[in-house]
Amino acid sequence: MAMSDLRKGPFHLTNTLTRRKEEFIPLRPPHVGLYVCGPTVYSDVHLGNVRSFLTFDVLYRWLTHLGYKVRYVRNITDVGHLVDDIDEGEDKIAKRARLERLEPMEIVQKYTNGFHDVMRLFNILPPSIEPTATGHLIEQIEMVKRIIDSGFGYEANGSVYFDVPRFSEHHAYGELSGRRIDELLANTRDTEGMAEKRSPLDFAIWKKADPIHLMKWPSPWGEGFPGWHLECSAMSTKYLGRTFDIHGGGMDLKFPHHECEIAQSVAADGIAPVRYWMHGNMLTVNGRKMAKSEGNGFTPEELLTGNHKLLEKGYGAMTVRFFMLQCHYASTLDFSNAAMQAAEKGLERMMAALSTLDKLRATGSDDAGVAALEQRCYDAMNDDLNTPVMIAELFEGVRLVNSIHDGKIAIDPNGLDRLRTLFRTLTNDVLGLRQEQRPDTDDRTLDAMVQEFIRMRAEAKARKDFATSDRLRDQLASWGIILKDTKEGTSWERA
Amino acid sequence: MAMSDLRKGPFHLTNTLTRRKEEFIPLRPPHVGLYVCGPTVYSDVHLGNVRSFLTFDVLYRWLTHLGYKVRYVRNITDVGHLVDDIDEGEDKIAKRARLERLEPMEIVQKYTNGFHDVMRLFNILPPSIEPTATGHLIEQIEMVKRIIDSGFGYEANGSVYFDVPRFSEHHAYGELSGRRIDELLANTRDTEGMAEKRSPLDFAIWKKADPIHLMKWPSPWGEGFPGWHLECSAMSTKYLGRTFDIHGGGMDLKFPHHECEIAQSVAADGIAPVRYWMHGNMLTVNGRKMAKSEGNGFTPEELLTGNHKLLEKGYGAMTVRFFMLQCHYASTLDFSNAAMQAAEKGLERMMAALSTLDKLRATGSDDAGVAALEQRCYDAMNDDLNTPVMIAELFEGVRLVNSIHDGKIAIDPNGLDRLRTLFRTLTNDVLGLRQEQRPDTDDRTLDAMVQEFIRMRAEAKARKDFATSDRLRDQLASWGIILKDTKEGTSWERA
């Protein structure tokens, strides 16, 4: 165990490569290398994407909290991701550029900005490095060369393919996703690019570009662009080394994307790239998978405004965050209005307890069970990031806070300090929760209250009670509200 | 003139290449290509940088407002910018990485995030494309090849230099910055790299990397990295074409950076890259240049909090924006507390007029001079982005708004509509101004007012006036404020 605070216990996580919960032992403590597959920036992020990034945000926050120095790399896919997710069809970004009549890099910028806005909204921390596929073409070309040199890649008509059958003769292709070469072969259909490939299982690591293609670069095999799987291998190797600690992504990326990443690294550098693979599960809506084609993949903006047929009302970003954290990352999570409204109330109770904590006074002679509560919270998080159990423990804490506030339970000063630290650390730093921002609502409330004071002042004036009317004006001024009397009535502004 | 609305008149800007105010005629209307030198992301942005980016933000907003479709490219320099701004010394980012014990790309990410936060704070719009130097190595290597092929570049010991004397025999080197080759030669000092250079005026377009160097890539000349000036030439060519409309940057970039950009493009592609060069002037503090070494280069955060010895108090981001726009971009601007406090009042008057506009009613029979006011505002902006004159005209508008409000002037419905559109468009869209955000202050004000209602309710209860105490509770509830009575008193929370 790397950390000094042994009470916190070792951290375990489910390694989807071994399908077992394992103790996490980093290669070079206190450093941890973490790579997470980021978005392909060709469309707006939907809520299912948010869940995946949130999972790894909590992992990053928890490892950091435990004292690890995490180098967290999350990429931006800005080239090479084809429409059908395999080797045929148009590049997703090039297609969108054609539809929006923009240069592909304008599409990349627009949706990268949008992605960052959504991450900020949900308080998902930025990674240490956010590399782009187009920013690492030389590294990708060098990796293709190494794969060809190792005998597991071949050129055909200006493209370069990864030779899956030959690779699987020497290495375990399919280990991560539990697929077998013979089954995969039985299930493949013929595709356009087949003529060039020796086997339908082979995948492109470099694709020849059509003359009209906008996103292309010179290479030893002519003008082209990298295959989708290659970027993650090249960038994780560059920033985290040939083998690193944790690789994360959504479950849908296990095959072919992550399987191909492993094959590429083993072929190029002779070593398995990742020690712990971690996959987040899906978000469903009323029991059905969230997807644009289903019409249920609502955007964060629709969620906040409630402007979608499946939404009874709008929900705040922190409510959504809290809702998602009440489910374990490896389980599917179903989005429903009832669950969201329950989460809204739960978050409010937790935030109210945080305020109440400030007002408590220590009058007792023991810690009222805080040390044991703390241990249970740490045990939950160290058990494969079990946020729902940890949140349930925090609600025990909420009850304790309220009982102390009501004078039913007494706590000593050390216990109270520890309770405050525990609550703030776990809710704000680890779960990344904060008070919901509602500036518009507050603006309306503020105005309504000022209008009421203006009305009371007018009443006082009408009955010639100038002492009261002046007092009200001065009181408002002391709060930074300046009244202006005109012949059309009284208005106000901030001082 | 490209636009349909002739009333708005042609746009003129000062071309720093010709040193004349010229009518702006884009190459391919309605499209405009705009390139602006972005930050080198190795330290926090200071207020002088903000001024420069604000200048081009207003240019971008104005061109967009005039109806042009602007492709605005602003780069991120993440490699190649050496400490002494010429060809010697350490890479600025590599040096900071060494000091902060981080990987260079972690430094890049950290300060890119910080830069984006500052841009958002000052409401400076993101560009259409924000390319990075490391993201365009292949394009830069290709450009070095073209420069060598044209005879204006030569390799020496793994580096490639631009041959300034040979270039100046055929082309006008120094035209932009008004420098002459003989004067430059007389003023150069010997430097470390001299042994490799044929002339001290030559500059690196590709630098050989030391073995310990972290930021390096393979090239036809061995492992190395691009020269600082090269990235802007390569990226502007890629995204805007070999010749494009406007290139902007701070005055300090005129020489050598922009001069070298021109030379590189002419050498590589045989054509001058830019039709209109535009340079913003400096920000000074109490008459002295803003610089970190002077101790007066305060960060945006210091400015907002007032936590700096030169600041009497904190100023809001919109106040700073307004302050800067009250000066023409080509003039030096001096930062002082007195000027900031005047700007604060001015911005408040303008924002108050925007609210007042909503309440006005049209009762007159003419437009009260709005058409003429509008024309004067457009004339000012079309005259080389003369924001101070335009703001002075808007203050004429503020007086008009207040006179209409006070019943001293009448306006007809069309005039009032036009006045509203003019104000909103120019203040919000073109100048990018909005109400200063003060959530903390509002929170305190809100709480103070709720406490006053709680006090009034307690008084009513004490005198057994339960009708009043219930009415007050219900009134607060209708505003979204829920009271909770406990034995320790009454607290409140949002509904």
Short mmCIF file of N, CA, C and O in Angstrom, two decimals, chain B residues 198-293:
data_model
loop_
_atom_site.label_atom_id
_atom_site.label_comp_id
_atom_site.label_asym_id
_atom_site.label_seq_id
_atom_site.Cartn_x
_atom_site.Cartn_y
_atom_site.Cartn_z
N ARG B 198 24.77 31.48 -40.86
CA ARG B 198 25.59 32.20 -41.83
C ARG B 198 25.57 33.69 -41.53
O ARG B 198 26.54 34.40 -41.77
N SER B 199 24.45 34.18 -41.01
CA SER B 199 24.34 35.60 -40.65
C SER B 199 23.65 35.68 -39.29
O SER B 199 22.76 34.87 -39.00
N PRO B 200 24.02 36.65 -38.48
CA PRO B 200 23.31 36.78 -37.19
C PRO B 200 21.84 37.12 -37.36
O PRO B 200 21.06 36.98 -36.42
N LEU B 201 21.42 37.57 -38.53
CA LEU B 201 20.01 37.88 -38.76
C LEU B 201 19.18 36.64 -39.05
O LEU B 201 17.95 36.68 -38.98
N ASP B 202 19.84 35.55 -39.41
CA ASP B 202 19.10 34.32 -39.72
C ASP B 202 18.36 33.82 -38.47
O ASP B 202 18.80 34.05 -37.34
N PHE B 203 17.24 33.18 -38.70
CA PHE B 203 16.49 32.64 -37.55
C PHE B 203 16.16 31.17 -37.79
O PHE B 203 16.07 30.72 -38.94
N ALA B 204 15.99 30.44 -36.68
CA ALA B 204 15.75 28.99 -36.77
C ALA B 204 14.32 28.72 -37.22
O ALA B 204 13.37 29.30 -36.69
N ILE B 205 14.18 27.83 -38.18
CA ILE B 205 12.83 27.33 -38.50
C ILE B 205 12.69 25.89 -38.01
O ILE B 205 11.59 25.38 -37.85
N TRP B 206 13.80 25.25 -37.73
CA TRP B 206 13.78 23.93 -37.08
C TRP B 206 15.02 23.85 -36.20
O TRP B 206 16.11 24.23 -36.64
N LYS B 207 14.85 23.42 -34.96
CA LYS B 207 15.98 23.37 -34.03
C LYS B 207 16.28 21.93 -33.65
O LYS B 207 15.38 21.17 -33.29
N LYS B 208 17.54 21.58 -33.72
CA LYS B 208 17.98 20.28 -33.24
C LYS B 208 17.74 20.19 -31.73
O LYS B 208 17.97 21.15 -30.99
N ALA B 209 17.26 19.03 -31.25
CA ALA B 209 17.00 18.87 -29.82
C ALA B 209 18.20 18.21 -29.14
O ALA B 209 18.80 17.30 -29.69
N ASP B 210 18.51 18.69 -27.95
CA ASP B 210 19.50 18.00 -27.12
C ASP B 210 18.95 16.61 -26.79
O ASP B 210 17.73 16.43 -26.75
N PRO B 211 19.85 15.66 -26.47
CA PRO B 211 19.35 14.33 -26.10
C PRO B 211 18.39 14.36 -24.91
O PRO B 211 17.44 13.58 -24.85
N ILE B 212 18.58 15.28 -23.95
CA ILE B 212 17.71 15.29 -22.76
C ILE B 212 16.40 16.04 -23.00
O ILE B 212 15.51 16.05 -22.16
N HIS B 213 16.26 16.68 -24.14
CA HIS B 213 15.07 17.46 -24.44
C HIS B 213 13.84 16.56 -24.49
O HIS B 213 13.86 15.51 -25.12
N LEU B 214 12.76 16.96 -23.81
CA LEU B 214 11.54 16.14 -23.79
C LEU B 214 10.66 16.37 -25.01
O LEU B 214 9.98 15.47 -25.48
N MET B 215 10.62 17.61 -25.49
CA MET B 215 9.69 17.95 -26.56
C MET B 215 10.44 17.91 -27.88
O MET B 215 11.02 18.92 -28.30
N LYS B 216 10.43 16.76 -28.52
CA LYS B 216 11.14 16.64 -29.80
C LYS B 216 10.46 15.60 -30.67
O LYS B 216 9.78 14.70 -30.17
N TRP B 217 10.64 15.75 -31.95
CA TRP B 217 9.98 14.88 -32.93
C TRP B 217 10.97 14.54 -34.04
O TRP B 217 11.87 15.33 -34.34
N PRO B 218 10.79 13.36 -34.66
CA PRO B 218 11.67 13.02 -35.79
C PRO B 218 11.37 13.92 -36.98
O PRO B 218 10.24 14.35 -37.18
N SER B 219 12.41 14.20 -37.76
CA SER B 219 12.26 15.04 -38.95
C SER B 219 13.34 14.62 -39.95
O SER B 219 14.24 13.87 -39.58
N PRO B 220 13.28 15.14 -41.17
CA PRO B 220 14.35 14.82 -42.13
C PRO B 220 15.73 15.30 -41.66
O PRO B 220 16.74 14.87 -42.20
N TRP B 221 15.76 16.20 -40.65
CA TRP B 221 17.05 16.74 -40.18
C TRP B 221 17.42 16.18 -38.81
O TRP B 221 18.24 16.74 -38.11
N GLY B 222 16.76 15.11 -38.42
CA GLY B 222 17.01 14.50 -37.11
C GLY B 222 15.96 14.95 -36.11
O GLY B 222 15.01 15.66 -36.45
N GLU B 223 16.13 14.57 -34.85
CA GLU B 223 15.14 14.91 -33.83
C GLU B 223 15.23 16.37 -33.45
O GLU B 223 16.34 16.89 -33.21
N GLY B 224 14.10 17.02 -33.38
CA GLY B 224 14.12 18.44 -33.05
C GLY B 224 12.73 18.97 -32.84
O GLY B 224 11.79 18.23 -32.60
N PHE B 225 12.63 20.30 -32.93
CA PHE B 225 11.33 20.95 -32.74
C PHE B 225 11.30 22.21 -33.61
O PHE B 225 12.34 22.72 -34.01
N PRO B 226 10.09 22.70 -33.91
CA PRO B 226 9.99 23.82 -34.85
C PRO B 226 10.39 25.14 -34.20
O PRO B 226 10.27 25.32 -32.99
N GLY B 227 10.85 26.06 -35.02
CA GLY B 227 11.12 27.43 -34.55
C GLY B 227 9.81 28.13 -34.25
O GLY B 227 8.76 27.80 -34.82
N TRP B 228 9.87 29.09 -33.35
CA TRP B 228 8.65 29.75 -32.85
C TRP B 228 7.83 30.41 -33.96
O TRP B 228 6.60 30.31 -33.98
N HIS B 229 8.51 31.08 -34.89
CA HIS B 229 7.76 31.83 -35.91
C HIS B 229 7.03 30.92 -36.88
O HIS B 229 6.07 31.33 -37.52
N LEU B 230 7.50 29.68 -36.99
CA LEU B 230 7.00 28.81 -38.06
C LEU B 230 5.55 28.40 -37.87
O LEU B 230 4.78 28.29 -38.83
N GLU B 231 5.15 28.13 -36.62
CA GLU B 231 3.81 27.59 -36.40
C GLU B 231 2.71 28.47 -36.97
O GLU B 231 1.76 27.98 -37.58
N CYS B 232 2.85 29.79 -36.76
CA CYS B 232 1.78 30.69 -37.22
C CYS B 232 1.68 30.66 -38.75
O CYS B 232 0.58 30.69 -39.30
N SER B 233 2.84 30.59 -39.41
CA SER B 233 2.79 30.52 -40.88
C SER B 233 2.13 29.23 -41.33
O SER B 233 1.30 29.22 -42.24
N ALA B 234 2.50 28.12 -40.70
CA ALA B 234 1.97 26.82 -41.13
C ALA B 234 0.47 26.73 -40.86
O ALA B 234 -0.30 26.23 -41.69
N MET B 235 0.04 27.20 -39.69
CA MET B 235 -1.37 27.04 -39.32
C MET B 235 -2.26 28.04 -40.04
O MET B 235 -3.39 27.71 -40.42
N SER B 236 -1.78 29.27 -40.24
CA SER B 236 -2.62 30.22 -40.98
C SER B 236 -2.78 29.75 -42.43
O SER B 236 -3.86 29.84 -43.00
N THR B 237 -1.71 29.21 -43.00
CA THR B 237 -1.80 28.69 -44.37
C THR B 237 -2.78 27.54 -44.44
O THR B 237 -3.61 27.46 -45.35
N LYS B 238 -2.70 26.63 -43.45
CA LYS B 238 -3.58 25.46 -43.48
C LYS B 238 -5.05 25.84 -43.39
O LYS B 238 -5.88 25.30 -44.11
N TYR B 239 -5.38 26.75 -42.48
CA TYR B 239 -6.79 27.01 -42.22
C TYR B 239 -7.37 28.21 -42.97
O TYR B 239 -8.58 28.34 -43.09
N LEU B 240 -6.49 29.13 -43.43
CA LEU B 240 -7.01 30.34 -44.08
C LEU B 240 -6.51 30.49 -45.52
O LEU B 240 -6.95 31.40 -46.22
N GLY B 241 -5.59 29.64 -45.92
CA GLY B 241 -5.05 29.75 -47.27
C GLY B 241 -3.73 30.51 -47.30
O GLY B 241 -3.32 31.10 -46.31
N ARG B 242 -3.10 30.50 -48.47
CA ARG B 242 -1.76 31.11 -48.55
C ARG B 242 -1.82 32.62 -48.38
O ARG B 242 -0.87 33.25 -47.94
N THR B 243 -2.94 33.22 -48.79
CA THR B 243 -3.15 34.65 -48.52
C THR B 243 -4.51 34.80 -47.86
O THR B 243 -5.48 34.21 -48.31
N PHE B 244 -4.54 35.56 -46.80
CA PHE B 244 -5.82 35.75 -46.10
C PHE B 244 -5.97 37.22 -45.70
O PHE B 244 -5.09 38.04 -45.93
N ASP B 245 -7.12 37.53 -45.08
CA ASP B 245 -7.48 38.94 -44.94
C ASP B 245 -6.73 39.70 -43.85
O ASP B 245 -6.07 40.69 -44.11
N ILE B 246 -6.90 39.25 -42.59
CA ILE B 246 -6.39 40.07 -41.47
C ILE B 246 -5.54 39.22 -40.54
O ILE B 246 -5.92 38.10 -40.18
N HIS B 247 -4.40 39.75 -40.15
CA HIS B 247 -3.55 39.11 -39.13
C HIS B 247 -3.38 40.10 -38.00
O HIS B 247 -2.98 41.23 -38.22
N GLY B 248 -3.71 39.67 -36.79
CA GLY B 248 -3.60 40.56 -35.64
C GLY B 248 -2.63 40.04 -34.59
O GLY B 248 -2.27 38.86 -34.58
N GLY B 249 -2.24 40.93 -33.71
CA GLY B 249 -1.38 40.56 -32.60
C GLY B 249 -0.96 41.81 -31.84
O GLY B 249 -1.26 42.93 -32.26
N GLY B 250 -0.28 41.62 -30.73
CA GLY B 250 0.22 42.75 -29.95
C GLY B 250 1.37 43.42 -30.69
O GLY B 250 2.08 42.79 -31.48
N MET B 251 1.57 44.72 -30.43
CA MET B 251 2.63 45.48 -31.10
C MET B 251 4.01 44.88 -30.93
O MET B 251 4.85 44.98 -31.81
N ASP B 252 4.23 44.25 -29.75
CA ASP B 252 5.53 43.66 -29.47
C ASP B 252 5.83 42.46 -30.37
O ASP B 252 6.97 41.99 -30.41
N LEU B 253 4.83 41.97 -31.10
CA LEU B 253 5.05 40.82 -31.98
C LEU B 253 5.44 41.23 -33.40
O LEU B 253 5.80 40.39 -34.22
N LYS B 254 5.37 42.53 -33.67
CA LYS B 254 5.67 43.00 -35.03
C LYS B 254 7.04 42.53 -35.48
O LYS B 254 7.21 42.03 -36.60
N PHE B 255 8.01 42.71 -34.61
CA PHE B 255 9.36 42.24 -34.91
C PHE B 255 9.91 41.51 -33.70
O PHE B 255 9.78 42.00 -32.60
N PRO B 256 10.51 40.32 -33.86
CA PRO B 256 10.74 39.67 -35.16
C PRO B 256 9.58 38.80 -35.64
O PRO B 256 9.57 38.40 -36.80
N HIS B 257 8.60 38.49 -34.75
CA HIS B 257 7.68 37.40 -35.05
C HIS B 257 6.93 37.58 -36.38
O HIS B 257 6.97 36.72 -37.27
N HIS B 258 6.25 38.71 -36.53
CA HIS B 258 5.43 38.87 -37.73
C HIS B 258 6.27 39.10 -38.98
O HIS B 258 5.91 38.65 -40.07
N GLU B 259 7.38 39.78 -38.78
CA GLU B 259 8.29 39.99 -39.92
C GLU B 259 8.76 38.62 -40.45
O GLU B 259 8.83 38.40 -41.67
N CYS B 260 9.07 37.72 -39.53
CA CYS B 260 9.52 36.39 -39.92
C CYS B 260 8.40 35.57 -40.55
O CYS B 260 8.63 34.78 -41.47
N GLU B 261 7.18 35.77 -40.07
CA GLU B 261 6.04 35.06 -40.69
C GLU B 261 5.91 35.43 -42.16
O GLU B 261 5.70 34.57 -43.02
N ILE B 262 6.03 36.74 -42.44
CA ILE B 262 5.93 37.17 -43.84
C ILE B 262 7.03 36.50 -44.66
O ILE B 262 6.77 35.93 -45.73
N ALA B 263 8.26 36.56 -44.14
CA ALA B 263 9.40 36.00 -44.88
C ALA B 263 9.20 34.52 -45.15
O ALA B 263 9.44 34.03 -46.26
N GLN B 264 8.72 33.77 -44.13
CA GLN B 264 8.53 32.33 -44.29
C GLN B 264 7.51 32.02 -45.39
O GLN B 264 7.73 31.13 -46.23
N SER B 265 6.39 32.74 -45.37
CA SER B 265 5.34 32.46 -46.35
C SER B 265 5.80 32.83 -47.76
O SER B 265 5.55 32.10 -48.71
N VAL B 266 6.45 33.97 -47.87
CA VAL B 266 6.93 34.38 -49.19
C VAL B 266 7.95 33.37 -49.70
O VAL B 266 7.92 32.96 -50.87
N ALA B 267 8.85 32.92 -48.82
CA ALA B 267 9.87 31.95 -49.23
C ALA B 267 9.24 30.61 -49.60
O ALA B 267 9.60 29.99 -50.60
N ALA B 268 8.28 30.14 -48.80
CA ALA B 268 7.72 28.80 -49.01
C ALA B 268 6.72 28.78 -50.16
O ALA B 268 6.68 27.82 -50.93
N ASP B 269 5.90 29.82 -50.25
CA ASP B 269 4.78 29.76 -51.19
C ASP B 269 4.77 30.90 -52.19
O ASP B 269 3.85 31.01 -53.01
N GLY B 270 5.77 31.77 -52.11
CA GLY B 270 5.92 32.81 -53.12
C GLY B 270 4.89 33.91 -53.07
O GLY B 270 4.68 34.63 -54.05
N ILE B 271 4.23 34.05 -51.92
CA ILE B 271 3.17 35.06 -51.87
C ILE B 271 3.08 35.65 -50.46
O ILE B 271 3.27 34.95 -49.47
N ALA B 272 2.80 36.96 -50.39
CA ALA B 272 2.65 37.61 -49.09
C ALA B 272 1.39 37.06 -48.42
O ALA B 272 0.34 36.99 -49.05
N PRO B 273 1.48 36.66 -47.16
CA PRO B 273 0.37 35.92 -46.55
C PRO B 273 -0.81 36.79 -46.14
O PRO B 273 -1.93 36.30 -46.07
N VAL B 274 -0.58 38.06 -45.85
CA VAL B 274 -1.60 38.85 -45.14
C VAL B 274 -1.89 40.14 -45.89
O VAL B 274 -0.97 40.83 -46.33
N ARG B 275 -3.19 40.48 -46.00
CA ARG B 275 -3.55 41.72 -46.69
C ARG B 275 -3.65 42.89 -45.72
O ARG B 275 -3.26 44.02 -46.06
N TYR B 276 -4.15 42.66 -44.52
CA TYR B 276 -4.24 43.74 -43.52
C TYR B 276 -3.59 43.26 -42.23
O TYR B 276 -4.04 42.26 -41.64
N TRP B 277 -2.56 43.94 -41.80
CA TRP B 277 -1.95 43.66 -40.50
C TRP B 277 -2.51 44.64 -39.48
O TRP B 277 -2.67 45.83 -39.77
N MET B 278 -2.79 44.14 -38.30
CA MET B 278 -3.41 44.99 -37.27
C MET B 278 -2.71 44.72 -35.94
O MET B 278 -2.56 43.56 -35.54
N HIS B 279 -2.26 45.77 -35.28
CA HIS B 279 -1.52 45.60 -34.03
C HIS B 279 -2.14 46.40 -32.90
O HIS B 279 -2.43 47.59 -33.07
N GLY B 280 -2.35 45.76 -31.77
CA GLY B 280 -2.91 46.43 -30.60
C GLY B 280 -1.79 47.02 -29.76
O GLY B 280 -0.68 46.50 -29.74
N ASN B 281 -2.13 48.10 -29.06
CA ASN B 281 -1.10 48.77 -28.25
C ASN B 281 -1.08 48.25 -26.80
O ASN B 281 -1.90 47.45 -26.41
N MET B 282 -0.11 48.75 -26.05
CA MET B 282 0.18 48.26 -24.70
C MET B 282 -0.76 48.80 -23.63
O MET B 282 -1.37 49.85 -23.78
N LEU B 283 -0.76 48.08 -22.52
CA LEU B 283 -1.40 48.57 -21.30
C LEU B 283 -0.28 48.99 -20.35
O LEU B 283 0.67 48.24 -20.13
N THR B 284 -0.38 50.20 -19.83
CA THR B 284 0.60 50.64 -18.83
C THR B 284 -0.10 50.79 -17.49
O THR B 284 -1.34 50.82 -17.42
N VAL B 285 0.67 50.85 -16.42
CA VAL B 285 0.10 51.01 -15.08
C VAL B 285 0.77 52.23 -14.46
O VAL B 285 1.99 52.26 -14.32
N ASN B 286 -0.05 53.20 -14.13
CA ASN B 286 0.47 54.48 -13.62
C ASN B 286 1.64 54.96 -14.48
O ASN B 286 2.66 55.42 -13.99
N GLY B 287 1.49 54.79 -15.78
CA GLY B 287 2.47 55.31 -16.73
C GLY B 287 3.62 54.38 -17.05
O GLY B 287 4.43 54.68 -17.92
N ARG B 288 3.71 53.22 -16.36
CA ARG B 288 4.83 52.31 -16.64
C ARG B 288 4.31 51.04 -17.32
O ARG B 288 3.22 50.58 -17.05
N LYS B 289 5.13 50.49 -18.20
CA LYS B 289 4.74 49.30 -18.94
C LYS B 289 4.38 48.17 -17.98
O LYS B 289 5.07 47.95 -16.98
N MET B 290 3.28 47.46 -18.29
CA MET B 290 2.91 46.33 -17.46
C MET B 290 3.83 45.15 -17.76
O MET B 290 3.96 44.72 -18.90
N ALA B 291 4.49 44.65 -16.73
CA ALA B 291 5.39 43.51 -16.92
C ALA B 291 5.56 42.82 -15.58
O ALA B 291 5.49 43.46 -14.52
N LYS B 292 5.78 41.53 -15.63
CA LYS B 292 5.98 40.80 -14.37
C LYS B 292 7.17 41.33 -13.60
O LYS B 292 7.12 41.48 -12.39
N SER B 293 8.24 41.66 -14.34
CA SER B 293 9.46 42.11 -13.67
C SER B 293 9.23 43.45 -12.96
O SER B 293 9.92 43.78 -12.01
#
